[in-house]
Amino acid sequence: MADSAQAQKLVYLVTGGCGFLGEHVVRMLLQREPRLGELRVFDLHLGPWLEELKTGPVRVTAIQGDVTQAHEVAAAVAGAHVVIHTAGLVDVFGRASPKTIHEVNVQGTRNVIEACVQTGTRFLVYTSSMEVVGPNTKGHPFYRGNEDTPYEAVHRHPYPCSKALAEWLMGLLVCGGLPLVTCALRPTGIYGEGHQIMRDFYRQGLRLGGRLFRAIPASVEHGRVYVGNVAWMHVLAARELERRAARMGGQVYFCYDGSPYKSYEDFNMEFLGPCGLRLVGTRPLVPYWLLVFLAALNVLLQWLLRPLLLYAPLLNPYTLAMANTTFTVSTDKAQRHFGYEPLFSWEDSRTRTILWVQATGGSAQ
Ligand SMILES: NC(=O)C1=CN([C@@H]2O[C@H](COP(=O)(O)OP(=O)(O)OC[C@H]3O[C@@H](n4cnc5c(N)ncnc54)[C@H](O)[C@@H]3O)[C@@H](O)[C@H]2O)C=CC1
Ligand SMILES: CC(C)CCC[C@@H](C)[C@H]1CC[C@H]2[C@@H]3[C@H](O)CC4=CC(=O)CC[C@]4(C)[C@H]3CC[C@]12C
């Protein structure tokens, strides 16, 4: 008798499937989801790498579309059994307007939910963010927290506001008693192959003669998680939503793995060090008040230059506050609820990331 893996082939849709995380989710599904019959990859900008996937045994359909356009989303969702919604506008640097961030992250998510309800898709996994919780505007540390840790979540920045609203929309469904089963995954800062900010730091270090200068105290700890493990968690959550609907429906899960807790800069050095960079200083070389001043100056410059060009440096009051606030998670909720174990050890994750930085960091890719 054919087993159920062969009997029922499923249609999956990944929104934002050509982004940093989305590409890993797409590849992970193809490698690790035996019930996959068709994979729809929906994104505003389709990657050329999708072409090579089309020659494999699973039907891969590339859909160029915009999550803010309800009709485009509905057409892509129709007939899909499972939707993994990772599309989002990740912007904490002032590149996009608050309105655009809201449209993509909130209205886009609303469109995905409505399309699922209208077309009868039953399972939806949403990529949320740790930013739904914090760090908050008051700079309170979140130390080894879990999904139930009390924390004063206060947002002002458009990005965390939008992610919090979108996650809240997901929660509404549970109260509404709809047949759609959802869960939200909250990655902390993701790293790994394809991580743009890591590459930016590497290039900056190369420009500075192989050095980076410590700006944030080493005692401020950040939770980071490897992109392959975040992708695996999405694939597993999507698979298990059906079997464990009563337990998982409406739940939120932090994404975690064995990556060590370190400051943002020290963590990056785990990869940039073996690529030849050095972090200068055991303590910050620039006083904090000067960073605050420079961050405020960047906001002013961004505003003054806006009519001429887009000036969006890494340092602004929001990113400084983030980098300077401890936020680490310690939880086993995903393990308890759907059997998640990281697929990649810290050593594997580190090696893969180093190889990627070495291969592409200096090139224009
Ligand atoms: N990068 C990180 O450290 C973290 C990311 N996240 C979340 O993970 C998700 C993926 O983020 P990344 O892969 O880092 O970002 P990314 O920018 O690399 O990927 C996002 C993808 O969404 C697509 N997209 C944007 N607007 C769209 C639209 N209107 N219609 C269709 N597609 C659109 C983009 O073209 C891109 O391919 C986002 O929802 C983000 O909020 C959550 C926590 C941490
Ligand atoms: C010396 C500077 C002050 C260092 C600046 C570092 C910042 C650019 C980054 C520090 C913390 C990062 C954020 C954090 O990892 C959590 C995130 C979650 C998301 O959902 C999206 C990305 C990000 C906001 C991430 C962005 C870069 C930092 C602010």
GROMACS .gro file of N, CA and C and ligand atoms in nm, residues 15-22 42-45 65-68 85-90 104-105 126-130 159 163 186-190 195, ligand 1:
model
  155
   15THR      N    1   0.542   3.319   0.024
   15THR     CA    2   0.551   3.460  -0.016
   15THR      C    3   0.686   3.514   0.028
   16GLY      N    4   0.740   3.605  -0.048
   16GLY     CA    5   0.874   3.656  -0.017
   16GLY      C    6   0.979   3.548  -0.037
   17GLY      N    7   0.948   3.453  -0.125
   17GLY     CA    8   1.032   3.334  -0.144
   17GLY      C    9   1.167   3.362  -0.208
   18CYS      N   10   1.190   3.485  -0.251
   18CYS     CA   11   1.322   3.517  -0.309
   18CYS      C   12   1.404   3.605  -0.216
   19GLY      N   13   1.357   3.625  -0.094
   19GLY     CA   14   1.433   3.705   0.003
   19GLY      C   15   1.539   3.620   0.072
   20PHE      N   16   1.607   3.682   0.166
   20PHE     CA   17   1.713   3.614   0.244
   20PHE      C   18   1.657   3.488   0.310
   21LEU      N   19   1.555   3.504   0.392
   21LEU     CA   20   1.496   3.387   0.458
   21LEU      C   21   1.416   3.303   0.359
   22GLY      N   22   1.338   3.371   0.272
   22GLY     CA   23   1.248   3.300   0.180
   22GLY      C   24   1.321   3.199   0.094
   42PHE      N   25   0.629   3.323  -0.453
   42PHE     CA   26   0.565   3.452  -0.484
   42PHE      C   27   0.655   3.564  -0.432
   43ASP      N   28   0.693   3.658  -0.517
   43ASP     CA   29   0.778   3.768  -0.470
   43ASP      C   30   0.765   3.885  -0.566
   44LEU      N   31   0.792   4.002  -0.510
   44LEU     CA   32   0.794   4.124  -0.592
   44LEU      C   33   0.905   4.116  -0.694
   45HIS      N   34   1.019   4.062  -0.652
   45HIS     CA   35   1.135   4.048  -0.741
   45HIS      C   36   1.178   3.902  -0.743
   65GLY      N   37   0.467   3.900  -0.801
   65GLY     CA   38   0.345   3.965  -0.753
   65GLY      C   39   0.373   4.049  -0.630
   66ASP      N   40   0.269   4.122  -0.590
   66ASP     CA   41   0.283   4.220  -0.482
   66ASP      C   42   0.180   4.185  -0.373
   67VAL      N   43   0.225   4.165  -0.251
   67VAL     CA   44   0.130   4.126  -0.146
   67VAL      C   45   0.029   4.237  -0.114
   68THR      N   46   0.059   4.358  -0.154
   68THR     CA   47  -0.036   4.467  -0.126
   68THR      C   48  -0.154   4.463  -0.225
   85HIS      N   49   0.411   3.269   0.489
   85HIS     CA   50   0.413   3.412   0.453
   85HIS      C   51   0.535   3.480   0.516
   86THR      N   52   0.642   3.486   0.436
   86THR     CA   53   0.764   3.553   0.486
   86THR      C   54   0.783   3.690   0.424
   87ALA      N   55   0.705   3.723   0.321
   87ALA     CA   56   0.725   3.853   0.253
   87ALA      C   57   0.710   3.965   0.354
   88GLY      N   58   0.796   4.060   0.344
   88GLY     CA   59   0.787   4.174   0.436
   88GLY      C   60   0.886   4.280   0.396
   89LEU      N   61   0.863   4.398   0.444
   89LEU     CA   62   0.957   4.507   0.420
   89LEU      C   63   1.037   4.523   0.548
   90VAL      N   64   1.164   4.481   0.543
   90VAL     CA   65   1.251   4.486   0.661
   90VAL      C   66   1.330   4.616   0.651
  104VAL      N   67   0.289   4.703   0.315
  104VAL     CA   68   0.345   4.571   0.284
  104VAL      C   69   0.326   4.475   0.402
  105ASN      N   70   0.362   4.521   0.521
  105ASN     CA   71   0.365   4.428   0.635
  105ASN      C   72   0.228   4.403   0.697
  126TYR      N   73   0.316   3.230   0.960
  126TYR     CA   74   0.355   3.370   0.939
  126TYR      C   75   0.493   3.397   1.002
  127THR      N   76   0.581   3.462   0.925
  127THR     CA   77   0.711   3.502   0.981
  127THR      C   78   0.694   3.635   1.051
  128SER      N   79   0.692   3.628   1.182
  128SER     CA   80   0.682   3.749   1.262
  128SER      C   81   0.824   3.794   1.296
  129SER      N   82   0.846   3.849   1.412
  129SER     CA   83   0.981   3.892   1.451
  129SER      C   84   0.988   3.908   1.602
  130MET      N   85   1.108   3.894   1.656
  130MET     CA   86   1.130   3.925   1.798
  130MET      C   87   1.089   4.068   1.828
  159TYR      N   88   0.860   4.976   1.165
  159TYR     CA   89   0.882   4.832   1.139
  159TYR      C   90   0.825   4.744   1.251
  163LYS      N   91   0.500   4.481   1.234
  163LYS     CA   92   0.508   4.337   1.262
  163LYS      C   93   0.412   4.299   1.376
  186ARG      N   94   0.876   3.385   1.547
  186ARG     CA   95   0.944   3.512   1.575
  186ARG      C   96   1.095   3.492   1.578
  187PRO      N   97   1.160   3.509   1.463
  187PRO     CA   98   1.306   3.499   1.466
  187PRO      C   99   1.367   3.616   1.543
  188THR      N  100   1.480   3.588   1.611
  188THR     CA  101   1.564   3.698   1.658
  188THR      C  102   1.648   3.738   1.536
  189GLY      N  103   1.757   3.811   1.556
  189GLY     CA  104   1.836   3.853   1.439
  189GLY      C  105   1.888   3.733   1.362
  190ILE      N  106   1.847   3.722   1.236
  190ILE     CA  107   1.886   3.605   1.155
  190ILE      C  108   2.024   3.631   1.093
  195HIS      N  109   2.303   3.712   0.418
  195HIS     CA  110   2.274   3.819   0.514
  195HIS      C  111   2.343   3.950   0.474
  366LIG     N1  112   1.634   3.951   0.876
  366LIG     C1  113   1.606   3.934   1.004
  366LIG     O1  114   1.695   3.937   1.091
  366LIG     C2  115   1.464   3.908   1.046
  366LIG     C3  116   1.359   3.902   0.955
  366LIG     N2  117   1.231   3.878   0.999
  366LIG     C4  118   1.118   3.868   0.907
  366LIG     O2  119   1.148   3.766   0.813
  366LIG     C5  120   1.086   3.795   0.688
  366LIG     C6  121   1.189   3.785   0.579
  366LIG     O3  122   1.291   3.879   0.605
  366LIG     P1  123   1.428   3.881   0.523
  366LIG     O4  124   1.440   3.758   0.446
  366LIG     O5  125   1.534   3.919   0.618
  366LIG     O6  126   1.402   4.006   0.428
  366LIG     P2  127   1.425   4.020   0.273
  366LIG     O7  128   1.407   4.163   0.242
  366LIG     O8  129   1.552   3.955   0.232
  366LIG     O9  130   1.306   3.934   0.213
  366LIG     C7  131   1.176   3.982   0.205
  366LIG     C8  132   1.121   3.942   0.069
  366LIG    O10  133   0.988   3.993   0.062
  366LIG     C9  134   0.972   4.047  -0.067
  366LIG     N3  135   0.874   4.151  -0.067
  366LIG    C10  136   0.884   4.275  -0.013
  366LIG     N4  137   0.775   4.347  -0.039
  366LIG    C11  138   0.693   4.267  -0.109
  366LIG    C12  139   0.566   4.285  -0.167
  366LIG     N5  140   0.501   4.400  -0.159
  366LIG     N6  141   0.511   4.182  -0.233
  366LIG    C13  142   0.578   4.065  -0.245
  366LIG     N7  143   0.697   4.042  -0.195
  366LIG    C14  144   0.755   4.143  -0.128
  366LIG    C15  145   1.107   4.102  -0.105
  366LIG    O11  146   1.119   4.119  -0.247
  366LIG    C16  147   1.200   4.000  -0.046
  366LIG    O12  148   1.234   3.902  -0.141
  366LIG    C17  149   1.024   3.934   0.703
  366LIG    O13  150   0.886   3.919   0.723
  366LIG    C18  151   1.091   3.992   0.826
  366LIG    O14  152   1.007   4.082   0.892
  366LIG    C19  153   1.205   3.856   1.132
  366LIG    C20  154   1.304   3.860   1.222
  366LIG    C21  155   1.442   3.885   1.190
   0.00000   0.00000   0.00000
